[in-house]
Coordinates of C-alpha atoms in Angstrom, one line a residue:
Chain A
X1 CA 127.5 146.4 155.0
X2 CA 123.7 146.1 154.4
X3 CA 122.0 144.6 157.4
X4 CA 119.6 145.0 159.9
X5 CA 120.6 145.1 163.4
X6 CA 118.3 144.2 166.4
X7 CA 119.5 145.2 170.1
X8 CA 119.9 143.6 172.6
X9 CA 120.4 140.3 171.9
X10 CA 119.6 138.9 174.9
X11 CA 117.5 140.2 177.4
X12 CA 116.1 138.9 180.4
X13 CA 113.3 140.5 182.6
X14 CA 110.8 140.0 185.1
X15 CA 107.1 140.4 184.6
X16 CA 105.1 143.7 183.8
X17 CA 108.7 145.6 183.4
X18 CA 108.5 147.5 179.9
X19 CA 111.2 146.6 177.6
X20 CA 112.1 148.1 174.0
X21 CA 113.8 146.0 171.0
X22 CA 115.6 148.0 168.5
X23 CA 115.5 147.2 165.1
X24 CA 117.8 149.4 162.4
X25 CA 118.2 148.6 159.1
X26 CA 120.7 150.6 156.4
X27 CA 119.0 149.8 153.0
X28 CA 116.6 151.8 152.3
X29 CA 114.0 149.5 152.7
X30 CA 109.8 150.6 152.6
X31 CA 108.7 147.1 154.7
X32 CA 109.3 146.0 158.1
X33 CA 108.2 143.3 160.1
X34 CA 108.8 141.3 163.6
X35 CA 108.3 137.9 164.2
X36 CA 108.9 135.6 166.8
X37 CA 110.0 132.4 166.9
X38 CA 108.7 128.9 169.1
X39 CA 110.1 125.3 169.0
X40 CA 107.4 123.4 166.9
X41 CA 105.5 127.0 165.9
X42 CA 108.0 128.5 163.2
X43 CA 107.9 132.2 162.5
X44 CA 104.8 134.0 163.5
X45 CA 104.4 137.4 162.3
X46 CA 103.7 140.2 165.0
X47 CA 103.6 143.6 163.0
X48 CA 104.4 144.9 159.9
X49 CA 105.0 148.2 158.6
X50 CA 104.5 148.9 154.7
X51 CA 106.2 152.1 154.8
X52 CA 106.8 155.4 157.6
X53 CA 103.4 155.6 159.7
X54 CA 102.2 152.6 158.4
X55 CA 101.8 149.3 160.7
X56 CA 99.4 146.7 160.3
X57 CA 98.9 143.5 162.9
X58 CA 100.1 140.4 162.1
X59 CA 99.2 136.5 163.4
X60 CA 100.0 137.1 167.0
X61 CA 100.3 141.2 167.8
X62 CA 98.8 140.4 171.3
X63 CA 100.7 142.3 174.1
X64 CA 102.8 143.7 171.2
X65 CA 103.2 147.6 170.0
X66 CA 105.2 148.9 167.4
X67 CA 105.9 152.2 165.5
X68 CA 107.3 153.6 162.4
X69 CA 108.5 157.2 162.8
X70 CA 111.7 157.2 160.8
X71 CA 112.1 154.6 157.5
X72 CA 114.6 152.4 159.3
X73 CA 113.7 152.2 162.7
X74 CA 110.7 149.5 163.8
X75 CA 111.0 149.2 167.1
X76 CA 108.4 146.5 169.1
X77 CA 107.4 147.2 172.9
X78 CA 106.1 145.5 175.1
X79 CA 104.4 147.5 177.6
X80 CA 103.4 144.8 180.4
X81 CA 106.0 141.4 179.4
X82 CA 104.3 137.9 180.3
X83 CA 106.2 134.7 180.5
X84 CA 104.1 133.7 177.7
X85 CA 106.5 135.9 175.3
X86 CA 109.2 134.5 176.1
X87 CA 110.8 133.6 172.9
X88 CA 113.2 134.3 170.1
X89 CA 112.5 137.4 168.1
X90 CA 113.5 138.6 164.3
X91 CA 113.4 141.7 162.6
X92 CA 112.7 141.6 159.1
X93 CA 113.1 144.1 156.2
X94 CA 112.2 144.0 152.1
X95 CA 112.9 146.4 149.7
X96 CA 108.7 147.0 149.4
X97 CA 106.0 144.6 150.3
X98 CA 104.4 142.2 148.2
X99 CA 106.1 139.1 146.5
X100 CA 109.1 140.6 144.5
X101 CA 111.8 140.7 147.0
X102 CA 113.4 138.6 149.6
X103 CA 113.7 139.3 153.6
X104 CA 116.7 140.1 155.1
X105 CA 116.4 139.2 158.9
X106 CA 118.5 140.7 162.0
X107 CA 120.7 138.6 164.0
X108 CA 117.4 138.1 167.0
X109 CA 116.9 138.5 169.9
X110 CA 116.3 136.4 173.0
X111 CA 114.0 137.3 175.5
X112 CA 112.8 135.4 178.6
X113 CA 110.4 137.3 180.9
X114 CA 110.4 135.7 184.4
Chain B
X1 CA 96.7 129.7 156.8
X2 CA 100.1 128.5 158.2
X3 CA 101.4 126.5 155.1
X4 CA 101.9 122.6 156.0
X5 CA 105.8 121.4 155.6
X6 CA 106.9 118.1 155.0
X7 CA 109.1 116.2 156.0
X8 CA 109.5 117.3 159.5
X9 CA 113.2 116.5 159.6
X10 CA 115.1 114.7 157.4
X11 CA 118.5 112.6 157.4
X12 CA 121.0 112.4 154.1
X13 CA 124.7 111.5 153.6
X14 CA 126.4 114.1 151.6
X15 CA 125.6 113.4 148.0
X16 CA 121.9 112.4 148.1
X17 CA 119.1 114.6 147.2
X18 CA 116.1 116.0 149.2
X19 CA 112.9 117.3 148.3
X20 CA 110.8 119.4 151.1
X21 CA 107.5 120.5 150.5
X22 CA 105.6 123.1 151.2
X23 CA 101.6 122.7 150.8
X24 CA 98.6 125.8 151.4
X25 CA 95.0 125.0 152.2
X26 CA 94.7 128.6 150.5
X27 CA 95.6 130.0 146.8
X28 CA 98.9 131.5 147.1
X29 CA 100.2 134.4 145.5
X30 CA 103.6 133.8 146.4
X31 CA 106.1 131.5 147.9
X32 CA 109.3 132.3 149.8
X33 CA 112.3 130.1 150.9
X34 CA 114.6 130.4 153.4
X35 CA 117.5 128.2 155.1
X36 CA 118.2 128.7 158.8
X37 CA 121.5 127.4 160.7
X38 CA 121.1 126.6 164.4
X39 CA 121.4 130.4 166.5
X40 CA 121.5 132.4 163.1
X41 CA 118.6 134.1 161.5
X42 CA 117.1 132.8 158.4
X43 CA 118.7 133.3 155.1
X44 CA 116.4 134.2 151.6
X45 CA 116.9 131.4 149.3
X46 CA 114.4 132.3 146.4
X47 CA 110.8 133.7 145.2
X48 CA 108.6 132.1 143.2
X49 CA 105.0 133.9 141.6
X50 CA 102.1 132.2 140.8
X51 CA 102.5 130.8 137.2
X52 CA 104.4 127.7 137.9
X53 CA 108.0 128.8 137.6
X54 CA 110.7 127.2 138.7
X55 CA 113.3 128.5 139.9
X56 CA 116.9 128.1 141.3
X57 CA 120.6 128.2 141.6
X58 CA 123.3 126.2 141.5
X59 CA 122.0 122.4 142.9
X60 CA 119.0 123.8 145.1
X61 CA 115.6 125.0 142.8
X62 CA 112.1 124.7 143.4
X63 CA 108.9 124.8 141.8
X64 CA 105.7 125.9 142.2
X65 CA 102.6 124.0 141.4
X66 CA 99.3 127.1 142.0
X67 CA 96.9 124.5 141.0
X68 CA 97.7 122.7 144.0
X69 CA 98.9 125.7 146.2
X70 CA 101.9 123.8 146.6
X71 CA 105.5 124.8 146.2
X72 CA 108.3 121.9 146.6
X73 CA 112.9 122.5 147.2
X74 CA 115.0 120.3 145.1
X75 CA 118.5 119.6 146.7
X76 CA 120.6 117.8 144.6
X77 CA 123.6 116.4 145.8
X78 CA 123.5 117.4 148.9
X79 CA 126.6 119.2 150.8
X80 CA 127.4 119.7 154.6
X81 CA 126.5 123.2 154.7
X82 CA 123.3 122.4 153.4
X83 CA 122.4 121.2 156.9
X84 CA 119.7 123.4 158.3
X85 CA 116.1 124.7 158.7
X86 CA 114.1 125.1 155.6
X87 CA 111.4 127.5 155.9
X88 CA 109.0 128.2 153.2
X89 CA 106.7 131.4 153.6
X90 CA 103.6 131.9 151.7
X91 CA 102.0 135.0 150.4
X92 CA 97.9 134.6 149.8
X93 CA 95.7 136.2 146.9
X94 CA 93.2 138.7 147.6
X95 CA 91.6 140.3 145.0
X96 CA 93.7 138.8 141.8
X97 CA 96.9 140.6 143.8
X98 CA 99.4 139.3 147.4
X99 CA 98.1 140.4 150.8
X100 CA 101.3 141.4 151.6
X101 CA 101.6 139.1 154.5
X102 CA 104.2 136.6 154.5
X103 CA 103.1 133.2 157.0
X104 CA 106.0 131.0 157.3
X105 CA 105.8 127.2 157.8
X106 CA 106.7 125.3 160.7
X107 CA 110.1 124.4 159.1
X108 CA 111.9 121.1 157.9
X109 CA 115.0 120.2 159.7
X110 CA 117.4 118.6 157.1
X111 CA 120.5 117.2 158.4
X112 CA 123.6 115.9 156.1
X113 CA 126.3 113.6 157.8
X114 CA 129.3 112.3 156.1

């Protein structure tokens, strides 16, 4: 099944810990992104990648790190958690970037940093 | 650049029609579409380019107005499982081409009762 897959789902953590979110996806797909999401706020873009070694910051990539080693991995860090980024948090893929081709999102995940 | 959504949340009984907009202070390249349940990610609806085309399937279309950097969603006949988040994301020009960056709204809650 085509998807992307974002672990864990819900994570809770205390603040300055380092913490990893995985995101996988199985289609092939050149762009990546991460976004998080906040009652009243929407989506707000973090990072996105454009292809393998290729990130760019987004609205909001404060406190945020990302890398693109392999095509379907995008994996966002955060290297010192504040309580400030707690939030819900989607992975995104496309087939390329640009305007041609829908997102397909992961399932999220949940973080609160306390 | 986040793209103003109106309404903010709307009401229907199963069988009316909707109409959210989605309006940019900037030109827009492109305009996305997605539909989000409550704890699910968001869902691609449709793409529309600059060049007024319309767009859609089945009883949910939308149009796109470049002139007025302004893209609207048509629901006609509303059904329960249209109930939901709308989301429209917006893709700006630079340079006669997208930046590649998609900025999503702040979302319209529609809600369908019986």
């Amino acid at each position: 099944e085509a998807q992307v897959t974002q672990n864990p789902r819900y994570l809770i953590t205390v603040t300055g810990k380092k913490l990893t979110v995985t995101c996988s996806q199985n289609m092939n797909h050149e762009y990546m992104s991460w976004y998080r999401q906040d009652p009243g706020l929407g989506l707000r873009q973090i990072y996105y990648s454009m292809n393998v070694e290729v990130t760019d910051k987004g609205d909001v990539p404060e406190g945020y790190k990302v890398s693109r080693k392999e095509k379907r991995n995008f994996p966002l860090i955060l290297e010192s958690p504040s309580p400030n980024q707690t939030s819900l948090y989607f992975c995104a893929s496309s087939l390329v970037g640009g305007p041609y081709y829908g997102y397909t999102f992961g399932s999220g995940t949940r973080l609160t940093v306390v | 650049q986040q793209p103003v959504q109106s309404p903010q949340a709307v009401i229907l009984r199963e069988g009316e029609d909707a109409v959210i907009n989605c309006s940019s202070s900037k030109a827009l390249y492109s305009v996305h579409w997605y539909r989000q349940k409550h704890g699910e990610a968001p869902v691609f609806l449709m793409i529309l380019l600059k060049g007024g085309e319309q767009k859609g399937h089945e009883k949910i279309s939308a149009s796109f107005n470049e002139k007025k950097q302004q893209s609207s969603l048509y629901l006609t006949a509303s059904q329960l499982s249209y109930s939901g988040t709308y989301f429209c994301g917006t893709e700006l020009i630079i340079s006669n081409f997208g930046n590649e960056k998609l900025t999503f709204g702040t979302g319209t809650r529609l809600t369908i009762i019986p």
